[in-house]
Amino acid sequence: MKKAKIKIGILGFGSRGVSLVQPLLDSGTDVEIKWIIDTDIKQSKFFFSHWFFNPDNENNKYCHPKVNFVKSFSEVDRNEIDALLLTASEKVRTDLFEEALSFNVPVFMEKALSNSLEGCNKILTAFRAKADAKVFMGFNLRYNPLTEEVKKIIKRGDIGKPLFIHYLEKLREAHGASYYRRLSGRLEHEQGGMFITKSCHDFDLVNYLIDDRPEKIFASCKKVLFGLGGENARKNCHECDRAFECEHEMTKVMNKREDLKYYNDLYIGESPANSRGYVPDNCVYKESLLTDMNNLIAEYRGGLRLNYAQILFAAKPGREIGIFGTHGSLQYNLNDQELKVNTRWNASEYNVKANNISGNHGGADPRIMKAFTDMVRSKGESPSRIEDGAWALVMGYAGYRSSASETWVDVNEMAKEAGIKEK
Ligand SMILES: NC(=O)c1ccc[n+]([C@@H]2O[C@H](COP(=O)([O-])OP(=O)(O)OC[C@H]3O[C@@H](n4cnc5c(N)ncnc54)[C@H](O)[C@@H]3O)[C@@H](O)[C@H]2O)c1
């Protein structure tokens, strides 16, 4: 007998919500996008028809009988939903998490888990109060094809016990600048800073690969290029008197005519996105609290040391990762499809190639949607737990506390503050 389609609801239909629709449809599981829950219905409909298909076309196979665009959970028919994706900002997801659990369906929780330690505590308390709640943390780096290979190599013992990890996250300059352009102001209050909204992926990846938790953290965050203020800083791009000489002027960053058209349709003049004041048009040099060079050292319970750095101004993007163990080491760039393993005394050296998989985030998005919908179908346990999200968040806040105080921070103390109960 043919299985019924999984009826999906998506809370928060901005960049992330939109970007998960195609991976869901491509996941190989029969799904139906049934509810788009976003306070801005005009924008939701605009995005839907721009990126996918006209939602009012009843003949469309993906949205039959039709997608319902609603503003809040209260308008969702609880008998007509099998799974929820929470893809609004960290703050909105924290505020609405308990209500999301009341639907009694599996929940996909975007990273980062929350925008504060109190928020994390609130989420974990709500989760524990609901014994059968199923929450899948959206750490898509775990679903990068190379990650699977690294996990296997470590498990086989090819490099022995991991003792040291070098991890450099490099954001291409235009990507780094986009955080200042889009999110300056909002990031600190709604999404946390870079250690929270971005590095949580990396912290989780390390915790996942070595299956351990950090004990103490030292960090230092600094602004070196963007957000410094000064005489060349302005309010935004479209009113700027220096646009002709600025390499970050918005229209110069767009290298395709269609991207520019999309930008103009969406953000300039009377447009859906403008109606909520979301315009990625801030001057990237305007004074900001965001930092573009972030370093963090973590000492783990099992003795491993992580040396993490994140820069927002690289010419080429990537994550350079080196794992050094008692019997060998492995090194790779997560953006490539290959890693190199060297064993002790140069006894052997081999390369591992990952299967080339298409899709957003190096093929990780379709795979994470497949894993989530498999969990929904099988009613199995979540492979990516809410506590994993809490630990990644705590590492980020420990980093900020350390950077502000210029001292080592006890992570276990902060884990208690965040409501983490597991040892
Ligand atoms: N895993 C990844 O690779 C990845 C990538 C990008 C973003 N993200 C995460 O996704 C989240 C959203 O980021 P974004 O860039 O899509 O932001 P966004 O601002 O583009 O989208 C947020 C959406 O939420 C809606 N919204 C606001 N308040 C709401 C409410 N009360 N109820 C329902 N909808 C509401 C807004 O109208 C907007 O459409 C963030 O937490 C971010 O960290 C994850």
PDB file of N, CA, C and O and ligand atoms in Angstrom, residues 11-20 37-40 43-44 47 70-73 86-93 96 108 110-112 138-140 179 182-183 186 190-191 196-198 200-201 267 276 278 361 365, ligand 1:
ATOM      1  N   LEU A  11       7.772  26.947   9.851  1.00  0.00           N
ATOM      2  CA  LEU A  11       7.618  28.203  10.591  1.00  0.00           C
ATOM      3  C   LEU A  11       8.801  29.112  10.272  1.00  0.00           C
ATOM      4  O   LEU A  11       9.941  28.772  10.588  1.00  0.00           O
ATOM      5  N   GLY A  12       8.545  30.261   9.647  1.00  0.00           N
ATOM      6  CA  GLY A  12       9.617  31.183   9.274  1.00  0.00           C
ATOM      7  C   GLY A  12      10.035  30.891   7.847  1.00  0.00           C
ATOM      8  O   GLY A  12      10.823  29.972   7.590  1.00  0.00           O
ATOM      9  N   PHE A  13       9.458  31.631   6.892  1.00  0.00           N
ATOM     10  CA  PHE A  13       9.749  31.356   5.483  1.00  0.00           C
ATOM     11  C   PHE A  13      10.623  32.469   4.906  1.00  0.00           C
ATOM     12  O   PHE A  13      10.266  33.156   3.968  1.00  0.00           O
ATOM     13  N   GLY A  14      11.814  32.643   5.531  1.00  0.00           N
ATOM     14  CA  GLY A  14      12.813  33.573   4.996  1.00  0.00           C
ATOM     15  C   GLY A  14      13.836  32.761   4.225  1.00  0.00           C
ATOM     16  O   GLY A  14      13.526  31.687   3.690  1.00  0.00           O
ATOM     17  N   SER A  15      15.108  33.234   4.207  1.00  0.00           N
ATOM     18  CA  SER A  15      16.136  32.556   3.406  1.00  0.00           C
ATOM     19  C   SER A  15      16.222  31.067   3.736  1.00  0.00           C
ATOM     20  O   SER A  15      16.249  30.223   2.842  1.00  0.00           O
ATOM     21  N   ARG A  16      16.285  30.730   5.030  1.00  0.00           N
ATOM     22  CA  ARG A  16      16.499  29.327   5.390  1.00  0.00           C
ATOM     23  C   ARG A  16      15.276  28.470   5.093  1.00  0.00           C
ATOM     24  O   ARG A  16      15.385  27.376   4.544  1.00  0.00           O
ATOM     25  N   GLY A  17      14.105  28.967   5.453  1.00  0.00           N
ATOM     26  CA  GLY A  17      12.884  28.206   5.181  1.00  0.00           C
ATOM     27  C   GLY A  17      12.765  27.905   3.699  1.00  0.00           C
ATOM     28  O   GLY A  17      12.512  26.768   3.286  1.00  0.00           O
ATOM     29  N   VAL A  18      12.990  28.920   2.868  1.00  0.00           N
ATOM     30  CA  VAL A  18      12.908  28.749   1.414  1.00  0.00           C
ATOM     31  C   VAL A  18      13.932  27.705   0.952  1.00  0.00           C
ATOM     32  O   VAL A  18      13.628  26.819   0.165  1.00  0.00           O
ATOM     33  N   SER A  19      15.162  27.799   1.511  1.00  0.00           N
ATOM     34  CA  SER A  19      16.242  26.934   1.001  1.00  0.00           C
ATOM     35  C   SER A  19      16.029  25.456   1.342  1.00  0.00           C
ATOM     36  O   SER A  19      16.697  24.595   0.788  1.00  0.00           O
ATOM     37  N   LEU A  20      15.130  25.152   2.264  1.00  0.00           N
ATOM     38  CA  LEU A  20      14.918  23.737   2.611  1.00  0.00           C
ATOM     39  C   LEU A  20      13.780  23.084   1.824  1.00  0.00           C
ATOM     40  O   LEU A  20      13.606  21.865   1.890  1.00  0.00           O
ATOM     41  N   ILE A  37       4.062  29.048   7.741  1.00  0.00           N
ATOM     42  CA  ILE A  37       3.612  29.872   8.875  1.00  0.00           C
ATOM     43  C   ILE A  37       4.603  31.025   9.012  1.00  0.00           C
ATOM     44  O   ILE A  37       5.751  30.817   9.445  1.00  0.00           O
ATOM     45  N   ASP A  38       4.213  32.187   8.607  1.00  0.00           N
ATOM     46  CA  ASP A  38       5.115  33.338   8.640  1.00  0.00           C
ATOM     47  C   ASP A  38       4.247  34.589   8.792  1.00  0.00           C
ATOM     48  O   ASP A  38       3.217  34.722   8.132  1.00  0.00           O
ATOM     49  N   THR A  39       4.704  35.479   9.665  1.00  0.00           N
ATOM     50  CA  THR A  39       3.922  36.699   9.935  1.00  0.00           C
ATOM     51  C   THR A  39       3.741  37.531   8.665  1.00  0.00           C
ATOM     52  O   THR A  39       2.834  38.345   8.590  1.00  0.00           O
ATOM     53  N   ASP A  40       4.619  37.335   7.697  1.00  0.00           N
ATOM     54  CA  ASP A  40       4.555  38.144   6.479  1.00  0.00           C
ATOM     55  C   ASP A  40       4.064  37.286   5.299  1.00  0.00           C
ATOM     56  O   ASP A  40       4.855  36.695   4.560  1.00  0.00           O
ATOM     57  N   GLN A  43       5.198  38.320   1.674  1.00  0.00           N
ATOM     58  CA  GLN A  43       6.555  37.877   1.336  1.00  0.00           C
ATOM     59  C   GLN A  43       6.589  36.364   1.088  1.00  0.00           C
ATOM     60  O   GLN A  43       7.242  35.886   0.152  1.00  0.00           O
ATOM     61  N   SER A  44       5.881  35.584   1.911  1.00  0.00           N
ATOM     62  CA  SER A  44       5.882  34.119   1.747  1.00  0.00           C
ATOM     63  C   SER A  44       5.402  33.760   0.352  1.00  0.00           C
ATOM     64  O   SER A  44       6.002  32.919  -0.332  1.00  0.00           O
ATOM     65  N   PHE A  47       8.031  34.682  -2.269  1.00  0.00           N
ATOM     66  CA  PHE A  47       9.144  33.724  -2.311  1.00  0.00           C
ATOM     67  C   PHE A  47       8.698  32.417  -2.962  1.00  0.00           C
ATOM     68  O   PHE A  47       9.404  31.837  -3.769  1.00  0.00           O
ATOM     69  N   VAL A  70      -0.276  30.948   6.447  1.00  0.00           N
ATOM     70  CA  VAL A  70      -0.906  31.492   7.657  1.00  0.00           C
ATOM     71  C   VAL A  70       0.121  32.298   8.444  1.00  0.00           C
ATOM     72  O   VAL A  70       1.325  32.170   8.226  1.00  0.00           O
ATOM     73  N   LYS A  71      -0.382  33.106   9.385  1.00  0.00           N
ATOM     74  CA  LYS A  71       0.521  33.992  10.121  1.00  0.00           C
ATOM     75  C   LYS A  71       1.019  33.386  11.428  1.00  0.00           C
ATOM     76  O   LYS A  71       2.029  33.821  11.964  1.00  0.00           O
ATOM     77  N   SER A  72       0.233  32.426  11.992  1.00  0.00           N
ATOM     78  CA  SER A  72       0.662  31.897  13.291  1.00  0.00           C
ATOM     79  C   SER A  72       0.190  30.460  13.470  1.00  0.00           C
ATOM     80  O   SER A  72      -0.678  29.973  12.729  1.00  0.00           O
ATOM     81  N   PHE A  73       0.761  29.792  14.486  1.00  0.00           N
ATOM     82  CA  PHE A  73       0.404  28.407  14.795  1.00  0.00           C
ATOM     83  C   PHE A  73      -1.098  28.246  15.029  1.00  0.00           C
ATOM     84  O   PHE A  73      -1.664  27.199  14.747  1.00  0.00           O
ATOM     85  N   LEU A  86      11.242  24.358  12.091  1.00  0.00           N
ATOM     86  CA  LEU A  86      11.330  25.694  12.687  1.00  0.00           C
ATOM     87  C   LEU A  86      12.538  26.398  12.076  1.00  0.00           C
ATOM     88  O   LEU A  86      13.684  26.062  12.387  1.00  0.00           O
ATOM     89  N   THR A  87      12.263  27.347  11.191  1.00  0.00           N
ATOM     90  CA  THR A  87      13.355  28.014  10.466  1.00  0.00           C
ATOM     91  C   THR A  87      13.285  29.533  10.607  1.00  0.00           C
ATOM     92  O   THR A  87      13.835  30.255   9.790  1.00  0.00           O
ATOM     93  N   ALA A  88      12.584  30.011  11.646  1.00  0.00           N
ATOM     94  CA  ALA A  88      12.610  31.462  11.930  1.00  0.00           C
ATOM     95  C   ALA A  88      13.896  31.764  12.705  1.00  0.00           C
ATOM     96  O   ALA A  88      14.701  30.868  12.960  1.00  0.00           O
ATOM     97  N   SER A  89      14.079  33.016  13.101  1.00  0.00           N
ATOM     98  CA  SER A  89      15.324  33.378  13.793  1.00  0.00           C
ATOM     99  C   SER A  89      15.407  32.679  15.152  1.00  0.00           C
ATOM    100  O   SER A  89      14.407  32.179  15.672  1.00  0.00           O
ATOM    101  N   GLU A  90      16.596  32.679  15.730  1.00  0.00           N
ATOM    102  CA  GLU A  90      16.835  32.032  17.019  1.00  0.00           C
ATOM    103  C   GLU A  90      15.852  32.540  18.075  1.00  0.00           C
ATOM    104  O   GLU A  90      15.316  31.769  18.865  1.00  0.00           O
ATOM    105  N   LYS A  91      15.599  33.843  18.069  1.00  0.00           N
ATOM    106  CA  LYS A  91      14.714  34.418  19.087  1.00  0.00           C
ATOM    107  C   LYS A  91      13.275  33.926  18.892  1.00  0.00           C
ATOM    108  O   LYS A  91      12.628  33.477  19.839  1.00  0.00           O
ATOM    109  N   VAL A  92      12.794  33.996  17.659  1.00  0.00           N
ATOM    110  CA  VAL A  92      11.406  33.578  17.384  1.00  0.00           C
ATOM    111  C   VAL A  92      11.242  32.100  17.701  1.00  0.00           C
ATOM    112  O   VAL A  92      10.253  31.674  18.317  1.00  0.00           O
ATOM    113  N   ARG A  93      12.212  31.280  17.341  1.00  0.00           N
ATOM    114  CA  ARG A  93      12.112  29.838  17.611  1.00  0.00           C
ATOM    115  C   ARG A  93      12.117  29.554  19.110  1.00  0.00           C
ATOM    116  O   ARG A  93      11.442  28.646  19.593  1.00  0.00           O
ATOM    117  N   LEU A  96       8.655  30.395  20.444  1.00  0.00           N
ATOM    118  CA  LEU A  96       7.538  29.551  19.984  1.00  0.00           C
ATOM    119  C   LEU A  96       7.785  28.049  20.138  1.00  0.00           C
ATOM    120  O   LEU A  96       6.958  27.235  19.729  1.00  0.00           O
ATOM    121  N   PHE A 108      11.899  19.754  13.400  1.00  0.00           N
ATOM    122  CA  PHE A 108      13.267  20.033  12.923  1.00  0.00           C
ATOM    123  C   PHE A 108      13.619  21.418  13.438  1.00  0.00           C
ATOM    124  O   PHE A 108      12.948  22.393  13.117  1.00  0.00           O
ATOM    125  N   GLU A 110      16.162  24.434  13.515  1.00  0.00           N
ATOM    126  CA  GLU A 110      17.355  25.017  12.885  1.00  0.00           C
ATOM    127  C   GLU A 110      18.398  25.310  13.951  1.00  0.00           C
ATOM    128  O   GLU A 110      18.093  25.441  15.130  1.00  0.00           O
ATOM    129  N   LYS A 111      19.625  25.453  13.529  1.00  0.00           N
ATOM    130  CA  LYS A 111      20.649  25.978  14.431  1.00  0.00           C
ATOM    131  C   LYS A 111      20.489  27.493  14.432  1.00  0.00           C
ATOM    132  O   LYS A 111      19.895  28.034  13.474  1.00  0.00           O
ATOM    133  N   ALA A 112      21.059  28.243  15.371  1.00  0.00           N
ATOM    134  CA  ALA A 112      21.525  27.792  16.659  1.00  0.00           C
ATOM    135  C   ALA A 112      20.304  27.539  17.539  1.00  0.00           C
ATOM    136  O   ALA A 112      19.232  28.059  17.260  1.00  0.00           O
ATOM    137  N   GLY A 138      19.190  20.852  13.526  1.00  0.00           N
ATOM    138  CA  GLY A 138      19.585  21.021  12.126  1.00  0.00           C
ATOM    139  C   GLY A 138      21.060  21.333  11.887  1.00  0.00           C
ATOM    140  O   GLY A 138      21.383  22.360  11.296  1.00  0.00           O
ATOM    141  N   PHE A 139      21.943  20.447  12.325  1.00  0.00           N
ATOM    142  CA  PHE A 139      23.371  20.664  12.062  1.00  0.00           C
ATOM    143  C   PHE A 139      23.750  19.988  10.747  1.00  0.00           C
ATOM    144  O   PHE A 139      24.128  18.809  10.720  1.00  0.00           O
ATOM    145  N   ASN A 140      23.659  20.745   9.649  1.00  0.00           N
ATOM    146  CA  ASN A 140      23.844  20.105   8.348  1.00  0.00           C
ATOM    147  C   ASN A 140      25.289  19.697   8.046  1.00  0.00           C
ATOM    148  O   ASN A 140      25.515  18.845   7.195  1.00  0.00           O
ATOM    149  N   TYR A 179      27.042  39.471   6.513  1.00  0.00           N
ATOM    150  CA  TYR A 179      26.529  39.474   7.897  1.00  0.00           C
ATOM    151  C   TYR A 179      26.366  40.901   8.387  1.00  0.00           C
ATOM    152  O   TYR A 179      25.417  41.224   9.098  1.00  0.00           O
ATOM    153  N   ARG A 182      23.338  42.437   6.176  1.00  0.00           N
ATOM    154  CA  ARG A 182      21.971  41.961   6.423  1.00  0.00           C
ATOM    155  C   ARG A 182      21.581  42.065   7.876  1.00  0.00           C
ATOM    156  O   ARG A 182      20.464  42.376   8.221  1.00  0.00           O
ATOM    157  N   LEU A 183      22.537  41.703   8.743  1.00  0.00           N
ATOM    158  CA  LEU A 183      22.114  41.355  10.093  1.00  0.00           C
ATOM    159  C   LEU A 183      22.652  42.243  11.194  1.00  0.00           C
ATOM    160  O   LEU A 183      22.340  42.022  12.364  1.00  0.00           O
ATOM    161  N   ARG A 186      20.472  43.139  14.213  1.00  0.00           N
ATOM    162  CA  ARG A 186      19.612  41.999  14.515  1.00  0.00           C
ATOM    163  C   ARG A 186      20.430  40.829  15.074  1.00  0.00           C
ATOM    164  O   ARG A 186      19.975  40.110  15.946  1.00  0.00           O
ATOM    165  N   GLU A 190      18.826  39.015  18.074  1.00  0.00           N
ATOM    166  CA  GLU A 190      17.919  37.943  17.660  1.00  0.00           C
ATOM    167  C   GLU A 190      18.636  36.647  17.372  1.00  0.00           C
ATOM    168  O   GLU A 190      18.067  35.584  17.454  1.00  0.00           O
ATOM    169  N   GLN A 191      19.870  36.712  16.937  1.00  0.00           N
ATOM    170  CA  GLN A 191      20.536  35.489  16.504  1.00  0.00           C
ATOM    171  C   GLN A 191      21.815  35.187  17.287  1.00  0.00           C
ATOM    172  O   GLN A 191      22.443  34.173  17.049  1.00  0.00           O
ATOM    173  N   ILE A 196      27.633  32.214  17.846  1.00  0.00           N
ATOM    174  CA  ILE A 196      26.363  31.524  18.103  1.00  0.00           C
ATOM    175  C   ILE A 196      25.747  31.061  16.791  1.00  0.00           C
ATOM    176  O   ILE A 196      25.517  29.872  16.589  1.00  0.00           O
ATOM    177  N   THR A 197      25.496  32.010  15.887  1.00  0.00           N
ATOM    178  CA  THR A 197      24.735  31.658  14.697  1.00  0.00           C
ATOM    179  C   THR A 197      25.560  30.913  13.647  1.00  0.00           C
ATOM    180  O   THR A 197      25.024  30.178  12.844  1.00  0.00           O
ATOM    181  N   LYS A 198      26.882  31.092  13.665  1.00  0.00           N
ATOM    182  CA  LYS A 198      27.700  30.468  12.617  1.00  0.00           C
ATOM    183  C   LYS A 198      28.598  29.357  13.183  1.00  0.00           C
ATOM    184  O   LYS A 198      28.600  28.241  12.692  1.00  0.00           O
ATOM    185  N   CYS A 200      28.371  27.657  15.757  1.00  0.00           N
ATOM    186  CA  CYS A 200      27.688  26.516  16.404  1.00  0.00           C
ATOM    187  C   CYS A 200      27.797  25.279  15.505  1.00  0.00           C
ATOM    188  O   CYS A 200      27.906  24.159  15.997  1.00  0.00           O
ATOM    189  N   HIS A 201      27.783  25.481  14.169  1.00  0.00           N
ATOM    190  CA  HIS A 201      27.968  24.355  13.245  1.00  0.00           C
ATOM    191  C   HIS A 201      29.304  23.656  13.520  1.00  0.00           C
ATOM    192  O   HIS A 201      29.396  22.446  13.548  1.00  0.00           O
ATOM    193  N   TYR A 267      14.094  44.069  -2.778  1.00  0.00           N
ATOM    194  CA  TYR A 267      14.497  44.992  -1.712  1.00  0.00           C
ATOM    195  C   TYR A 267      14.375  46.484  -2.021  1.00  0.00           C
ATOM    196  O   TYR A 267      14.510  47.304  -1.135  1.00  0.00           O
ATOM    197  N   ARG A 276       8.814  44.466   5.970  1.00  0.00           N
ATOM    198  CA  ARG A 276       9.228  44.165   7.351  1.00  0.00           C
ATOM    199  C   ARG A 276      10.613  44.750   7.667  1.00  0.00           C
ATOM    200  O   ARG A 276      11.273  44.332   8.611  1.00  0.00           O
ATOM    201  N   TYR A 278      13.426  44.377   6.289  1.00  0.00           N
ATOM    202  CA  TYR A 278      14.610  43.532   6.110  1.00  0.00           C
ATOM    203  C   TYR A 278      15.251  43.880   4.783  1.00  0.00           C
ATOM    204  O   TYR A 278      14.833  43.421   3.732  1.00  0.00           O
ATOM    205  N   HIS A 361      24.844  23.496   0.390  1.00  0.00           N
ATOM    206  CA  HIS A 361      25.796  23.178   1.451  1.00  0.00           C
ATOM    207  C   HIS A 361      26.522  21.851   1.173  1.00  0.00           C
ATOM    208  O   HIS A 361      26.544  20.947   2.017  1.00  0.00           O
ATOM    209  N   ASP A 365      22.234  19.560   2.593  1.00  0.00           N
ATOM    210  CA  ASP A 365      20.819  19.881   2.829  1.00  0.00           C
ATOM    211  C   ASP A 365      19.861  18.769   2.395  1.00  0.00           C
ATOM    212  O   ASP A 365      18.979  18.378   3.171  1.00  0.00           O
TER     213      ASP A 365
HETATM  214  N1  LIG B   1      21.710  25.657   8.679  1.00  0.00           N
HETATM  215  C1  LIG B   1      22.035  26.599   7.811  1.00  0.00           C
HETATM  216  O1  LIG B   1      22.837  26.362   6.932  1.00  0.00           O
HETATM  217  C2  LIG B   1      21.386  27.967   7.908  1.00  0.00           C
HETATM  218  C3  LIG B   1      21.587  28.908   6.891  1.00  0.00           C
HETATM  219  C4  LIG B   1      20.976  30.162   7.018  1.00  0.00           C
HETATM  220  C5  LIG B   1      20.220  30.453   8.157  1.00  0.00           C
HETATM  221  N2  LIG B   1      20.060  29.532   9.138  1.00  0.00           N
HETATM  222  C6  LIG B   1      19.263  29.841  10.359  1.00  0.00           C
HETATM  223  O2  LIG B   1      17.904  29.990   9.949  1.00  0.00           O
HETATM  224  C7  LIG B   1      17.253  30.944  10.782  1.00  0.00           C
HETATM  225  C8  LIG B   1      16.536  31.981   9.904  1.00  0.00           C
HETATM  226  O3  LIG B   1      17.495  32.720   9.169  1.00  0.00           O
HETATM  227  P1  LIG B   1      17.068  33.467   7.811  1.00  0.00           P
HETATM  228  O4  LIG B   1      18.322  33.981   7.218  1.00  0.00           O
HETATM  229  O5  LIG B   1      16.182  32.575   7.022  1.00  0.00           O
HETATM  230  O6  LIG B   1      16.208  34.718   8.385  1.00  0.00           O
HETATM  231  P2  LIG B   1      15.056  35.539   7.629  1.00  0.00           P
HETATM  232  O7  LIG B   1      14.870  36.806   8.348  1.00  0.00           O
HETATM  233  O8  LIG B   1      15.331  35.561   6.160  1.00  0.00           O
HETATM  234  O9  LIG B   1      13.750  34.647   7.859  1.00  0.00           O
HETATM  235  C9  LIG B   1      13.031  34.611   9.074  1.00  0.00           C
HETATM  236  C10 LIG B   1      11.541  34.564   8.740  1.00  0.00           C
HETATM  237  O10 LIG B   1      10.806  34.440   9.959  1.00  0.00           O
HETATM  238  C11 LIG B   1       9.623  35.223   9.848  1.00  0.00           C
HETATM  239  N3  LIG B   1       9.094  35.526  11.184  1.00  0.00           N
HETATM  240  C12 LIG B   1       9.483  36.501  12.050  1.00  0.00           C
HETATM  241  N4  LIG B   1       8.731  36.429  13.176  1.00  0.00           N
HETATM  242  C13 LIG B   1       7.892  35.386  13.017  1.00  0.00           C
HETATM  243  C14 LIG B   1       6.883  34.797  13.841  1.00  0.00           C
HETATM  244  N5  LIG B   1       6.613  35.268  15.065  1.00  0.00           N
HETATM  245  N6  LIG B   1       6.193  33.736  13.361  1.00  0.00           N
HETATM  246  C15 LIG B   1       6.455  33.241  12.123  1.00  0.00           C
HETATM  247  N7  LIG B   1       7.403  33.757  11.290  1.00  0.00           N
HETATM  248  C16 LIG B   1       8.117  34.806  11.756  1.00  0.00           C
HETATM  249  C17 LIG B   1      10.059  36.463   9.063  1.00  0.00           C
HETATM  250  O11 LIG B   1       8.950  37.111   8.450  1.00  0.00           O
HETATM  251  C18 LIG B   1      11.024  35.837   8.049  1.00  0.00           C
HETATM  252  O12 LIG B   1      10.360  35.492   6.859  1.00  0.00           O
HETATM  253  C19 LIG B   1      18.325  31.544  11.693  1.00  0.00           C
HETATM  254  O13 LIG B   1      18.225  30.942  12.940  1.00  0.00           O
HETATM  255  C20 LIG B   1      19.643  31.163  11.027  1.00  0.00           C
HETATM  256  O14 LIG B   1      20.677  30.976  11.969  1.00  0.00           O
HETATM  257  C21 LIG B   1      20.603  28.287   9.016  1.00  0.00           C
END
